[in-house]
């Protein structure tokens, strides 16, 4: 951990609030952290950055930003069926601001504690507001899910509901009042860690929905050299989304809106009962929304009456794009 | 790894150029990387960010920036006596620019290959130019050096020479022509990886000099609850620095200038011969520059005639501070 002199106070603040884990041999305060993996576990590493004005509005509440910066990384670990363990945080701030940092840590450490993740290092620097997190998880050898394991004939499943985060962004852009339930999904996404772990050994391929379902499913299809058919009217929607949007507007938010951080996974038809039991166990709803095809690279989207449906755009558009 | 659609090309470019390592179970291209540690090794993690206009001038050559962004992280691993293994890279760019990325990777991957470090993941996002790297290394249990192990009576050592990087910055600020040898030290610092590893089991405490010798030695003293005496005239200087600066100007650059990424370490007097042999082995010069005292928290700086010397400022000042 390095810092300019004015940043030492921030680091000291941060250090006082960090939880311990027995496998952290050396945490914040030296040139690097030292971590001890349990025998027979592989290391899983994800790294994602959120930039002000690109990934979030400048005036996002610091606690929401702290939560989300960790959540998007834990979501990547969830998609690999990994168990989160440690993280590092690099925070660029226009000025040292202890109140802002306290708020940020409220959100960041709230989520970290829920998943027993220890913050073990990183740095604070001066610069335009930006948050970079590296999350470390553990997985048994060959126990991870990947994007490349989908097979023709698999069901395509989605956890939770889709479109809420994009719905909140849409309302924000058009100047409407933002529905609090939608806003919560945008600001405080739930990384599906337990669901991801429960799917290991049952599901074939898995990805988290950050860029939008169709864009992320396209990643799976490309990596697995398969195609997919998605029933846009089968996509699960929250009560709040149904109340705020209908018809093609809602379909577009669900199929192409990003930032939901649900898991999209594929599994053989024979696994349906096992999946329903596993999802019930971790209290996460999961819905079948389509199938993997051998139509390499092509995703067909249809409505409930079987007609082809074309999304207004093909993928996620960042906040300020 | 996540990205907006326009960034997929950059990631594909990057992926084609990355070297393989047998312990990378899954590299770039999924939600997270999977890495296999050898049995009986602890994981060492360092994370450092470089922001344009703060840590480097906006017009820094992309290859130099790529080199330096990795070098400062490998330097942190070196200070822990760790062997570098893998890294992740989060790159924020104002616009997708393939030529810039190619240049950046020239420098980044050049240094990565020299240390057999595999780039295994990360992300590219749109935003103000910023480079965040997380470096992962390996160390035997209890084999790491730390800041907290200095003991009164230890010698204080420094590898290589001090002040070159700060000298180049000084010339840049005053509008003088920048000496190429000094500039090289600023743009392409050498992480002292072999020296760090060679010091394991011999040295007591170790830190890399990023904020300036006195500031970084103060970290060691604080963590070890000791003090130090430094002979400012014993600080090793390069031929180029001696030619460009003299007297107190040179002393200040050497004692308080940052960005040299040499190792400052402490070791018992009885280890002098072992240290000289170890440093000879890895072809890195090392110089004794002072001693650890029991004067908790106080660093006394003296000239060769024993007079007290006060630096013009106490630590590192970032590029644009």
Coordinates of C-alpha atoms in Angstrom, one line a residue:
Chain A
X1 CA 0.0 0.0 0.0
X2 CA 1.5 3.4 -1.0
X3 CA 0.1 6.8 -0.5
X4 CA 1.0 10.5 -0.5
X5 CA 1.3 12.0 3.0
X6 CA -2.2 13.5 3.0
X7 CA -3.6 10.1 2.4
X8 CA -2.1 8.4 5.4
X9 CA -5.1 9.5 7.6
X10 CA -7.5 8.0 5.1
X11 CA -5.7 4.7 5.2
X12 CA -5.5 4.7 9.0
X13 CA -9.3 5.3 9.1
X14 CA -9.9 2.5 6.7
X15 CA -7.6 0.1 8.6
X16 CA -9.5 0.6 11.9
X17 CA -12.7 -0.6 10.3
X18 CA -11.6 -3.7 8.5
X19 CA -12.6 -7.1 9.8
X20 CA -10.2 -10.0 10.4
X21 CA -9.9 -13.4 8.9
X22 CA -7.7 -16.2 10.2
X23 CA -6.2 -16.8 6.7
X24 CA -4.9 -13.2 6.4
X25 CA -1.3 -13.6 7.4
X26 CA -0.6 -9.9 6.9
X27 CA -3.3 -7.3 6.0
X28 CA -3.3 -3.6 5.3
X29 CA -0.2 -1.7 6.3
X30 CA 2.8 -3.2 4.5
X31 CA 3.9 -3.2 0.9
X32 CA 1.6 -6.1 0.1
X33 CA -0.8 -8.5 1.8
X34 CA 0.0 -12.1 2.6
X35 CA -2.8 -14.6 2.3
X36 CA -3.0 -18.3 3.1
X37 CA -5.1 -20.5 0.8
X38 CA -6.5 -23.8 2.3
X39 CA -4.9 -26.8 0.7
X40 CA -6.5 -28.1 -2.4
X41 CA -8.2 -24.9 -3.4
X42 CA -7.6 -22.8 -6.5
X43 CA -7.5 -19.0 -6.4
X44 CA -10.2 -17.1 -8.4
X45 CA -9.5 -13.4 -9.2
X46 CA -11.8 -10.8 -10.6
X47 CA -11.1 -7.0 -11.1
X48 CA -13.5 -4.3 -12.0
X49 CA -13.4 -0.5 -12.0
X50 CA -16.2 2.0 -11.7
X51 CA -15.6 5.5 -13.0
X52 CA -17.6 8.6 -12.1
X53 CA -19.7 9.8 -15.0
X54 CA -19.3 6.5 -16.8
X55 CA -20.5 3.8 -14.5
X56 CA -22.3 5.9 -11.9
X57 CA -23.6 9.5 -11.6
X58 CA -21.1 11.8 -9.9
X59 CA -23.6 12.4 -7.1
X60 CA -24.1 8.7 -6.2
X61 CA -24.3 8.3 -2.4
X62 CA -20.8 7.2 -1.3
X63 CA -22.3 4.2 0.7
X64 CA -24.1 3.0 -2.5
X65 CA -20.9 3.4 -4.5
X66 CA -19.0 1.4 -1.9
X67 CA -21.5 -1.4 -1.9
X68 CA -21.7 -1.5 -5.7
X69 CA -17.9 -1.5 -6.3
X70 CA -17.6 -4.6 -4.2
X71 CA -20.8 -6.2 -5.5
X72 CA -19.9 -6.2 -9.2
X73 CA -16.7 -8.0 -8.3
X74 CA -18.4 -10.5 -6.0
X75 CA -20.8 -11.1 -8.8
X76 CA -18.0 -12.1 -11.0
X77 CA -16.8 -14.6 -8.4
X78 CA -20.4 -15.9 -8.0
X79 CA -20.5 -16.6 -11.8
X80 CA -17.5 -18.8 -11.3
X81 CA -19.1 -20.6 -8.3
X82 CA -16.2 -19.3 -6.1
X83 CA -16.4 -18.5 -2.4
X84 CA -15.2 -14.9 -1.8
X85 CA -12.4 -14.5 0.6
X86 CA -10.4 -11.3 0.3
X87 CA -10.3 -8.0 -1.7
X88 CA -8.1 -5.1 -2.4
X89 CA -9.4 -1.6 -3.1
X90 CA -7.8 1.3 -5.1
X91 CA -9.7 4.5 -4.5
X92 CA -8.9 7.6 -6.5
X93 CA -10.4 10.7 -4.9
X94 CA -10.3 14.4 -6.1
X95 CA -9.5 15.4 -2.5
X96 CA -9.0 13.6 0.8
X97 CA -12.5 13.6 2.3
X98 CA -12.9 11.6 5.6
X99 CA -16.7 12.0 5.7
X100 CA -17.0 10.7 2.1
X101 CA -14.6 7.8 2.9
X102 CA -16.6 6.9 6.0
X103 CA -19.8 6.7 3.9
X104 CA -18.1 4.7 1.2
X105 CA -16.8 2.2 3.7
X106 CA -20.3 1.9 5.3
X107 CA -21.5 0.4 2.0
X108 CA -18.3 -1.4 1.1
X109 CA -17.8 -3.1 4.5
X110 CA -21.5 -3.8 5.0
X111 CA -21.4 -6.1 1.9
X112 CA -17.9 -7.4 2.7
X113 CA -19.1 -8.6 6.1
X114 CA -22.1 -10.3 4.7
X115 CA -19.8 -12.4 2.6
X116 CA -16.9 -12.6 5.2
X117 CA -14.6 -10.9 2.8
X118 CA -11.5 -9.2 4.3
X119 CA -10.2 -6.0 2.8
X120 CA -6.4 -6.6 2.8
X121 CA -4.8 -3.8 0.9
X122 CA -4.8 -1.4 -2.0
X123 CA -4.1 2.3 -2.2
X124 CA -5.7 5.7 -2.1
X125 CA -4.6 8.2 -4.7
X126 CA -5.6 11.6 -5.8
X127 CA -7.4 11.7 -9.2
X128 CA -10.8 11.8 -10.8
X129 CA -13.3 9.7 -8.7
X130 CA -12.8 6.1 -9.5
X131 CA -13.0 2.8 -7.6
X132 CA -11.1 -0.3 -8.6
X133 CA -11.6 -3.5 -6.7
X134 CA -9.8 -6.9 -7.0
X135 CA -11.8 -9.7 -5.4
X136 CA -10.2 -13.0 -4.5
X137 CA -12.2 -16.2 -4.0
X138 CA -11.6 -19.9 -3.6
X139 CA -12.8 -22.9 -5.6
X140 CA -12.1 -26.6 -5.7
X141 CA -10.0 -27.7 -8.7
X142 CA -12.4 -28.2 -11.7
X143 CA -15.2 -26.9 -9.5
X144 CA -15.6 -23.6 -11.2
X145 CA -18.3 -22.7 -13.7
X146 CA -17.2 -21.0 -16.9
X147 CA -18.7 -19.3 -20.0
X148 CA -17.4 -22.0 -22.2
X149 CA -19.3 -25.1 -21.1
X150 CA -22.8 -24.5 -22.6
X151 CA -24.1 -27.4 -24.7
X152 CA -26.8 -27.5 -27.3
X153 CA -30.1 -28.7 -25.7
X154 CA -29.3 -27.0 -22.4
X155 CA -31.9 -24.9 -20.7
X156 CA -31.1 -21.2 -20.3
X157 CA -31.9 -20.0 -16.7
X158 CA -31.8 -16.7 -15.0
X159 CA -31.8 -15.9 -11.3
X160 CA -34.0 -13.2 -9.7
X161 CA -35.5 -10.6 -12.1
X162 CA -34.2 -8.6 -15.0
X163 CA -34.5 -5.0 -16.0
X164 CA -34.9 -3.2 -12.7
X165 CA -31.5 -1.4 -12.8
X166 CA -31.9 -0.3 -16.4
X167 CA -35.5 0.8 -15.5
X168 CA -34.1 3.1 -12.8
X169 CA -31.5 4.5 -15.2
X170 CA -34.2 5.1 -17.8
X171 CA -36.4 7.0 -15.3
X172 CA -33.4 9.0 -14.2
X173 CA -32.5 9.9 -17.8
X174 CA -36.1 11.0 -18.7
X175 CA -36.4 13.0 -15.5
X176 CA -39.2 11.0 -14.1
X177 CA -39.3 10.2 -10.4
X178 CA -37.2 7.0 -9.9
X179 CA -39.1 4.1 -8.3
X180 CA -37.3 3.3 -5.0
X181 CA -37.4 -0.4 -5.6
X182 CA -35.8 0.0 -9.1
X183 CA -33.3 2.4 -7.7
X184 CA -32.3 -0.1 -5.0
X185 CA -31.5 -2.6 -7.7
X186 CA -29.3 -0.1 -9.5
X187 CA -27.5 1.1 -6.4
X188 CA -27.3 -2.0 -4.3
X189 CA -27.1 -5.0 -6.6
X190 CA -27.1 -8.4 -4.8
X191 CA -24.2 -10.6 -5.9
X192 CA -25.6 -14.1 -6.3
X193 CA -22.8 -15.8 -4.4
X194 CA -24.8 -18.6 -2.7
X195 CA -26.7 -19.4 -5.9
X196 CA -23.4 -19.6 -7.9
X197 CA -21.9 -22.0 -5.4
X198 CA -25.0 -24.1 -5.3
X199 CA -24.9 -24.4 -9.1
X200 CA -21.4 -26.0 -9.2
X201 CA -21.6 -29.5 -10.4
X202 CA -25.2 -29.0 -11.7
X203 CA -25.0 -26.1 -14.2
X204 CA -22.9 -26.2 -17.4
X205 CA -22.1 -22.5 -18.2
X206 CA -22.6 -19.4 -16.1
X207 CA -22.1 -15.6 -16.5
X208 CA -23.3 -12.7 -14.5
X209 CA -25.6 -10.2 -16.3
X210 CA -23.7 -6.9 -16.2
X211 CA -23.8 -5.9 -19.9
X212 CA -27.4 -7.0 -20.5
X213 CA -28.8 -10.5 -20.9
X214 CA -28.4 -10.7 -24.7
X215 CA -24.9 -9.4 -24.7
X216 CA -23.8 -11.6 -21.8
X217 CA -25.5 -14.7 -23.3
X218 CA -23.7 -13.9 -26.5
X219 CA -20.4 -14.1 -24.6
X220 CA -21.5 -17.6 -23.4
X221 CA -22.5 -18.6 -26.9
X222 CA -19.2 -17.4 -28.4
X223 CA -17.1 -19.1 -25.7
X224 CA -19.1 -22.3 -26.0
X225 CA -19.5 -22.2 -29.8
X226 CA -23.3 -22.6 -29.6
X227 CA -26.3 -20.5 -30.2
X228 CA -29.4 -19.7 -28.1
X229 CA -33.1 -19.1 -28.3
X230 CA -34.6 -16.8 -25.7
X231 CA -38.3 -16.3 -25.0
X232 CA -38.4 -12.6 -24.2
X233 CA -41.8 -12.9 -22.5
X234 CA -40.5 -15.5 -20.1
X235 CA -37.9 -13.1 -18.7
X236 CA -38.7 -12.6 -15.0
X237 CA -39.8 -9.1 -14.1
X238 CA -40.3 -7.5 -10.7
X239 CA -43.6 -6.1 -9.6
X240 CA -42.0 -2.6 -9.7
X241 CA -40.8 -3.0 -13.2
X242 CA -44.2 -4.3 -14.4
X243 CA -45.9 -1.3 -12.8
X244 CA -43.5 1.2 -14.4
X245 CA -42.9 -0.2 -17.9
X246 CA -44.9 -2.4 -20.3
X247 CA -44.7 -3.9 -23.8
X248 CA -41.5 -3.4 -25.8
X249 CA -40.1 -0.9 -23.4
X250 CA -40.1 -3.5 -20.7
X251 CA -38.9 -6.2 -23.0
X252 CA -35.9 -4.0 -24.0
X253 CA -35.0 -3.2 -20.4
X254 CA -35.1 -6.9 -19.5
X255 CA -33.3 -8.3 -22.6
X256 CA -30.7 -5.6 -23.1
X257 CA -30.5 -3.5 -20.0
X258 CA -27.3 -4.1 -17.9
X259 CA -26.4 -3.8 -14.2
X260 CA -28.8 -6.4 -12.8
X261 CA -26.0 -8.8 -11.7
X262 CA -28.2 -11.8 -11.8
X263 CA -26.7 -15.1 -13.0
X264 CA -27.5 -16.4 -16.4
X265 CA -26.7 -20.2 -16.5
X266 CA -27.2 -23.2 -18.7
X267 CA -27.9 -26.7 -17.6
X268 CA -29.2 -30.0 -19.1
X269 CA -32.9 -30.6 -19.0
X270 CA -32.2 -33.6 -16.6
X271 CA -31.0 -31.1 -14.0
X272 CA -34.3 -29.2 -13.7
X273 CA -35.3 -30.7 -10.4
X274 CA -31.8 -30.4 -8.9
X275 CA -31.7 -26.7 -9.9
X276 CA -35.1 -26.0 -8.4
X277 CA -34.0 -27.7 -5.1
X278 CA -30.7 -25.9 -5.1
X279 CA -32.2 -22.5 -5.7
X280 CA -34.9 -23.1 -3.1
X281 CA -32.1 -24.0 -0.6
X282 CA -30.5 -20.6 -1.1
X283 CA -33.8 -18.8 -1.4
X284 CA -33.1 -17.4 -4.9
X285 CA -35.8 -17.8 -7.6
X286 CA -34.6 -19.1 -11.0
X287 CA -36.6 -19.1 -14.2
X288 CA -36.1 -21.0 -17.5
X289 CA -36.0 -18.4 -20.3
X290 CA -34.8 -20.3 -23.3
X291 CA -32.5 -23.0 -24.7
X292 CA -29.0 -23.4 -26.1
X293 CA -29.0 -24.4 -29.8
X294 CA -26.4 -25.6 -32.2
X295 CA -26.9 -22.5 -34.3
X296 CA -23.3 -21.3 -33.6
X297 CA -23.1 -17.6 -32.7
X298 CA -26.8 -16.8 -33.3
X299 CA -29.3 -15.8 -30.6
X300 CA -32.9 -15.9 -31.6
X301 CA -35.3 -13.9 -29.5
X302 CA -39.0 -14.7 -29.7
X303 CA -42.1 -13.5 -28.0
X304 CA -44.6 -15.8 -26.3
X305 CA -46.6 -16.2 -29.6
X306 CA -43.4 -17.4 -31.3
X307 CA -42.7 -14.2 -33.3
X308 CA -39.2 -12.9 -33.7
X309 CA -38.4 -10.0 -31.5
X310 CA -35.6 -7.5 -32.1
X311 CA -34.2 -5.5 -29.3
X312 CA -33.8 -1.7 -29.9
X313 CA -30.0 -2.1 -29.3
X314 CA -27.8 -5.1 -28.8
X315 CA -26.2 -4.6 -25.5
X316 CA -25.4 -2.5 -22.5
X317 CA -24.8 1.2 -22.9
X318 CA -22.8 2.7 -20.1
X319 CA -24.3 5.4 -17.9
X320 CA -22.9 8.4 -19.8
X321 CA -22.5 6.8 -23.2
Chain B
X1 CA -13.6 -9.3 -17.2
X2 CA -16.4 -6.9 -18.2
X3 CA -16.4 -4.2 -20.8
X4 CA -18.7 -2.1 -22.9
X5 CA -19.1 -3.3 -26.5
X6 CA -16.6 -0.9 -28.0
X7 CA -14.0 -2.4 -25.7
X8 CA -14.2 -6.0 -26.8
X9 CA -11.7 -5.3 -29.6
X10 CA -9.2 -3.9 -27.1
X11 CA -9.5 -7.0 -24.9
X12 CA -9.1 -9.3 -27.9
X13 CA -6.0 -7.4 -28.9
X14 CA -4.6 -7.7 -25.4
X15 CA -5.5 -11.4 -25.1
X16 CA -3.5 -12.3 -28.2
X17 CA -0.3 -10.9 -26.7
X18 CA -0.4 -12.5 -23.3
X19 CA 2.1 -15.2 -22.3
X20 CA 1.0 -18.5 -20.8
X21 CA 2.0 -20.0 -17.4
X22 CA 1.2 -23.6 -16.5
X23 CA -0.4 -22.5 -13.2
X24 CA -3.0 -20.4 -15.0
X25 CA -6.0 -22.7 -15.0
X26 CA -8.2 -20.0 -16.7
X27 CA -6.9 -16.7 -18.0
X28 CA -8.4 -13.7 -19.7
X29 CA -11.9 -14.1 -21.1
X30 CA -14.2 -15.3 -18.4
X31 CA -15.8 -13.6 -15.4
X32 CA -12.6 -14.2 -13.4
X33 CA -9.2 -15.9 -13.6
X34 CA -8.4 -19.3 -11.9
X35 CA -4.9 -19.7 -10.6
X36 CA -3.3 -22.7 -8.9
X37 CA -0.7 -22.0 -6.2
X38 CA 2.0 -24.6 -5.6
X39 CA 1.5 -26.4 -2.3
X40 CA 3.1 -24.7 0.7
X41 CA 3.2 -21.2 -0.7
X42 CA 1.4 -18.1 0.6
X43 CA -0.2 -15.6 -1.7
X44 CA 1.2 -12.1 -1.8
X45 CA -1.0 -9.3 -3.2
X46 CA -0.1 -5.7 -4.1
X47 CA -2.3 -3.1 -5.8
X48 CA -1.2 0.3 -7.0
X49 CA -2.8 2.9 -9.3
X50 CA -1.2 5.5 -11.5
X51 CA -3.4 8.5 -12.5
X52 CA -2.6 10.8 -15.4
X53 CA -1.6 14.3 -14.2
X54 CA -1.0 13.0 -10.6
X55 CA 1.5 10.1 -11.0
X56 CA 2.7 10.8 -14.5
X57 CA 2.5 13.6 -17.1
X58 CA -0.4 13.2 -19.5
X59 CA 2.0 12.9 -22.5
X60 CA 4.0 10.0 -21.0
X61 CA 4.9 7.5 -23.7
X62 CA 2.4 4.6 -23.4
X63 CA 5.2 2.0 -23.4
X64 CA 6.8 3.8 -20.4
X65 CA 3.5 4.0 -18.6
X66 CA 2.8 0.3 -19.2
X67 CA 6.3 -0.6 -17.8
X68 CA 5.9 1.6 -14.8
X69 CA 2.4 0.6 -13.9
X70 CA 3.6 -3.0 -13.5
X71 CA 7.0 -2.1 -12.1
X72 CA 5.6 -0.2 -9.1
X73 CA 3.6 -3.3 -8.2
X74 CA 6.4 -5.8 -8.7
X75 CA 8.5 -3.5 -6.5
X76 CA 6.0 -4.0 -3.7
X77 CA 6.3 -7.8 -4.2
X78 CA 10.1 -7.4 -4.2
X79 CA 9.9 -5.6 -0.8
X80 CA 8.1 -8.6 0.6
X81 CA 10.7 -11.1 -0.9
X82 CA 7.9 -12.6 -3.0
X83 CA 8.3 -14.2 -6.4
X84 CA 5.9 -12.5 -8.9
X85 CA 3.5 -14.9 -10.7
X86 CA 0.3 -13.2 -12.1
X87 CA -1.2 -9.8 -12.5
X88 CA -4.5 -8.2 -13.4
X89 CA -4.9 -4.8 -15.2
X90 CA -7.7 -2.3 -15.1
X91 CA -7.2 0.4 -17.7
X92 CA -9.3 3.5 -18.0
X93 CA -9.0 5.2 -21.3
X94 CA -10.7 8.4 -22.5
X95 CA -11.3 6.6 -25.9
X96 CA -10.6 3.2 -27.3
X97 CA -7.3 3.6 -29.0
X98 CA -5.7 0.5 -30.4
X99 CA -2.3 2.1 -31.2
X100 CA -2.1 3.5 -27.7
X101 CA -2.9 0.1 -26.2
X102 CA -0.3 -1.6 -28.4
X103 CA 2.3 0.8 -27.1
X104 CA 1.2 0.4 -23.5
X105 CA 1.3 -3.4 -23.8
X106 CA 4.9 -3.2 -25.4
X107 CA 6.1 -1.8 -22.1
X108 CA 3.8 -3.7 -19.8
X109 CA 4.4 -7.1 -21.3
X110 CA 8.2 -6.5 -21.8
X111 CA 8.5 -6.2 -18.0
X112 CA 6.0 -9.0 -17.4
X113 CA 8.0 -11.4 -19.5
X114 CA 11.3 -10.5 -17.8
X115 CA 9.7 -11.7 -14.5
X116 CA 7.5 -14.5 -16.0
X117 CA 4.4 -12.8 -14.9
X118 CA 1.2 -13.7 -16.6
X119 CA -1.6 -11.1 -17.2
X120 CA -4.7 -13.1 -16.3
X121 CA -7.6 -10.6 -16.2
X122 CA -8.9 -7.2 -15.4
X123 CA -11.0 -4.8 -17.4
X124 CA -10.9 -1.8 -19.8
X125 CA -13.3 1.0 -19.1
X126 CA -13.9 4.5 -20.4
X127 CA -12.7 7.3 -18.1
X128 CA -9.9 9.6 -17.4
X129 CA -6.5 7.9 -18.2
X130 CA -5.7 5.7 -15.2
X131 CA -3.9 2.4 -14.7
X132 CA -4.6 0.1 -11.8
X133 CA -2.6 -3.2 -11.5
X134 CA -2.9 -6.0 -8.9
X135 CA 0.2 -8.1 -8.7
X136 CA 0.2 -11.6 -7.2
X137 CA 3.3 -13.3 -5.9
X138 CA 4.3 -16.4 -3.9
X139 CA 6.3 -16.7 -0.8
X140 CA 7.1 -19.5 1.7
X141 CA 5.2 -19.3 5.0
X142 CA 7.1 -16.9 7.3
X143 CA 9.5 -16.2 4.4
X144 CA 8.3 -12.7 3.6
X145 CA 10.1 -9.5 4.7
X146 CA 7.9 -6.9 6.3
X147 CA 8.1 -3.3 7.5
X148 CA 7.7 -4.3 11.1
X149 CA 10.8 -6.3 11.8
X150 CA 13.6 -3.7 12.2
X151 CA 15.6 -3.9 15.4
X152 CA 17.7 -1.3 17.2
X153 CA 21.3 -1.8 16.1
X154 CA 20.4 -3.0 12.6
X155 CA 22.3 -1.4 9.7
X156 CA 20.1 0.5 7.2
X157 CA 20.9 -0.5 3.6
X158 CA 19.8 0.8 0.2
X159 CA 20.0 -1.0 -3.1
X160 CA 21.2 0.8 -6.3
X161 CA 21.2 4.6 -6.2
X162 CA 18.7 7.3 -5.0
X163 CA 17.5 10.5 -6.4
X164 CA 17.5 9.9 -10.1
X165 CA 13.8 9.8 -10.7
X166 CA 13.3 12.9 -8.6
X167 CA 16.1 14.6 -10.4
X168 CA 14.4 14.0 -13.7
X169 CA 11.2 15.4 -12.4
X170 CA 13.0 18.5 -11.0
X171 CA 14.6 19.1 -14.5
X172 CA 11.2 18.7 -16.1
X173 CA 9.5 21.2 -13.8
X174 CA 12.2 23.8 -14.2
X175 CA 12.2 23.4 -18.0
X176 CA 15.8 22.3 -18.2
X177 CA 16.7 19.5 -20.7
X178 CA 16.1 16.2 -18.9
X179 CA 19.2 14.0 -18.6
X180 CA 18.3 10.8 -20.4
X181 CA 19.8 8.5 -17.7
X182 CA 17.7 10.3 -15.0
X183 CA 14.6 10.2 -17.3
X184 CA 15.1 6.4 -17.7
X185 CA 15.0 5.9 -14.0
X186 CA 11.8 7.9 -13.8
X187 CA 10.1 6.2 -16.7
X188 CA 11.4 2.7 -16.4
X189 CA 12.1 1.9 -12.8
X190 CA 13.7 -1.5 -12.1
X191 CA 11.8 -3.5 -9.5
X192 CA 14.4 -5.2 -7.3
X193 CA 12.8 -8.6 -7.4
X194 CA 15.9 -10.8 -7.3
X195 CA 17.4 -8.6 -4.5
X196 CA 14.3 -8.9 -2.4
X197 CA 14.2 -12.7 -2.7
X198 CA 17.9 -12.9 -1.9
X199 CA 17.3 -10.9 1.3
X200 CA 14.8 -13.3 2.7
X201 CA 16.2 -15.0 5.8
X202 CA 19.0 -12.4 6.0
X203 CA 17.4 -9.0 6.3
X204 CA 15.0 -7.9 9.1
X205 CA 12.8 -5.2 7.6
X206 CA 12.3 -4.1 4.0
X207 CA 10.3 -1.5 2.1
X208 CA 10.5 -0.1 -1.4
X209 CA 11.4 3.5 -1.8
X210 CA 8.4 5.0 -3.6
X211 CA 7.5 8.0 -1.4
X212 CA 11.1 9.0 -0.7
X213 CA 13.8 7.4 1.6
X214 CA 13.0 9.4 4.7
X215 CA 9.2 8.9 4.3
X216 CA 9.5 5.2 3.6
X217 CA 12.1 4.6 6.4
X218 CA 9.6 6.4 8.7
X219 CA 7.0 3.8 7.8
X220 CA 9.5 1.1 8.8
X221 CA 10.3 2.9 12.1
X222 CA 6.6 3.4 12.9
X223 CA 5.8 -0.3 12.1
X224 CA 8.8 -1.5 14.0
X225 CA 8.6 1.0 16.9
X226 CA 12.2 2.1 16.5
X227 CA 14.1 5.1 15.2
X228 CA 16.9 5.6 12.7
X229 CA 20.0 7.6 12.0
X230 CA 20.8 8.3 8.3
X231 CA 24.0 9.6 6.9
X232 CA 22.8 11.7 4.0
X233 CA 26.3 11.9 2.5
X234 CA 26.4 8.1 2.4
X235 CA 23.4 7.8 0.1
X236 CA 24.4 6.3 -3.1
X237 CA 24.2 8.6 -6.2
X238 CA 24.5 7.8 -9.9
X239 CA 27.1 9.5 -12.1
X240 CA 24.2 11.3 -13.9
X241 CA 22.8 12.7 -10.6
X242 CA 26.2 13.8 -9.4
X243 CA 26.8 15.6 -12.7
X244 CA 23.4 17.4 -12.6
X245 CA 22.9 18.3 -8.9
X246 CA 25.2 19.1 -6.0
X247 CA 25.1 20.0 -2.4
X248 CA 21.8 20.3 -0.6
X249 CA 19.9 20.0 -3.9
X250 CA 21.3 16.6 -4.4
X251 CA 20.9 15.6 -0.8
X252 CA 17.2 16.6 -0.9
X253 CA 16.6 14.6 -4.1
X254 CA 18.2 11.5 -2.6
X255 CA 16.8 11.7 0.9
X256 CA 13.2 12.9 0.1
X257 CA 12.7 12.3 -3.6
X258 CA 10.4 9.4 -4.5
X259 CA 9.9 7.1 -7.4
X260 CA 13.3 5.3 -7.3
X261 CA 11.8 1.9 -6.4
X262 CA 15.0 0.8 -4.7
X263 CA 14.8 -1.4 -1.6
X264 CA 15.6 0.0 1.8
X265 CA 16.2 -2.8 4.2
X266 CA 17.6 -3.3 7.7
X267 CA 19.8 -6.2 8.9
X268 CA 22.0 -7.1 11.8
X269 CA 25.7 -6.1 11.7
X270 CA 26.5 -9.8 11.7
X271 CA 24.8 -10.1 8.3
X272 CA 27.1 -7.7 6.4
X273 CA 29.1 -10.4 4.6
X274 CA 26.0 -12.4 3.8
X275 CA 24.3 -9.4 2.3
X276 CA 27.3 -8.4 0.2
X277 CA 27.5 -12.0 -1.1
X278 CA 23.8 -12.1 -1.8
X279 CA 23.8 -8.7 -3.6
X280 CA 26.8 -9.7 -5.6
X281 CA 25.0 -12.9 -6.7
X282 CA 22.1 -10.9 -8.1
X283 CA 24.3 -8.1 -9.4
X284 CA 22.6 -5.4 -7.4
X285 CA 24.8 -2.9 -5.5
X286 CA 23.8 -2.3 -1.9
X287 CA 25.1 0.5 0.4
X288 CA 25.0 1.0 4.2
X289 CA 23.5 4.4 4.9
X290 CA 22.7 4.4 8.6
X291 CA 21.5 2.5 11.6
X292 CA 18.3 1.6 13.4
X293 CA 18.1 3.2 16.9
X294 CA 15.8 2.8 19.9
X295 CA 14.8 6.4 19.6
X296 CA 11.2 5.4 18.8
X297 CA 9.7 7.3 15.9
X298 CA 12.6 9.7 15.3
X299 CA 14.8 9.7 12.3
X300 CA 18.0 11.7 12.7
X301 CA 19.7 12.8 9.5
X302 CA 23.4 13.8 9.6
X303 CA 26.0 14.9 7.1
X304 CA 29.4 13.3 6.8
X305 CA 30.8 15.7 9.4
X306 CA 28.1 14.7 11.9
X307 CA 26.0 17.9 11.6
X308 CA 22.2 17.5 11.7
X309 CA 20.7 17.9 8.3
X310 CA 17.1 18.9 7.6
X311 CA 15.4 18.1 4.3
X312 CA 13.5 20.9 2.6
X313 CA 10.3 18.7 2.8
X314 CA 9.5 15.5 4.6
X315 CA 8.4 13.2 1.8
X316 CA 7.3 12.5 -1.6
X317 CA 5.3 15.1 -3.5
X318 CA 3.2 13.7 -6.3
X319 CA 3.8 14.9 -9.8
X320 CA 1.1 17.5 -10.0
X321 CA 0.9 18.4 -6.3

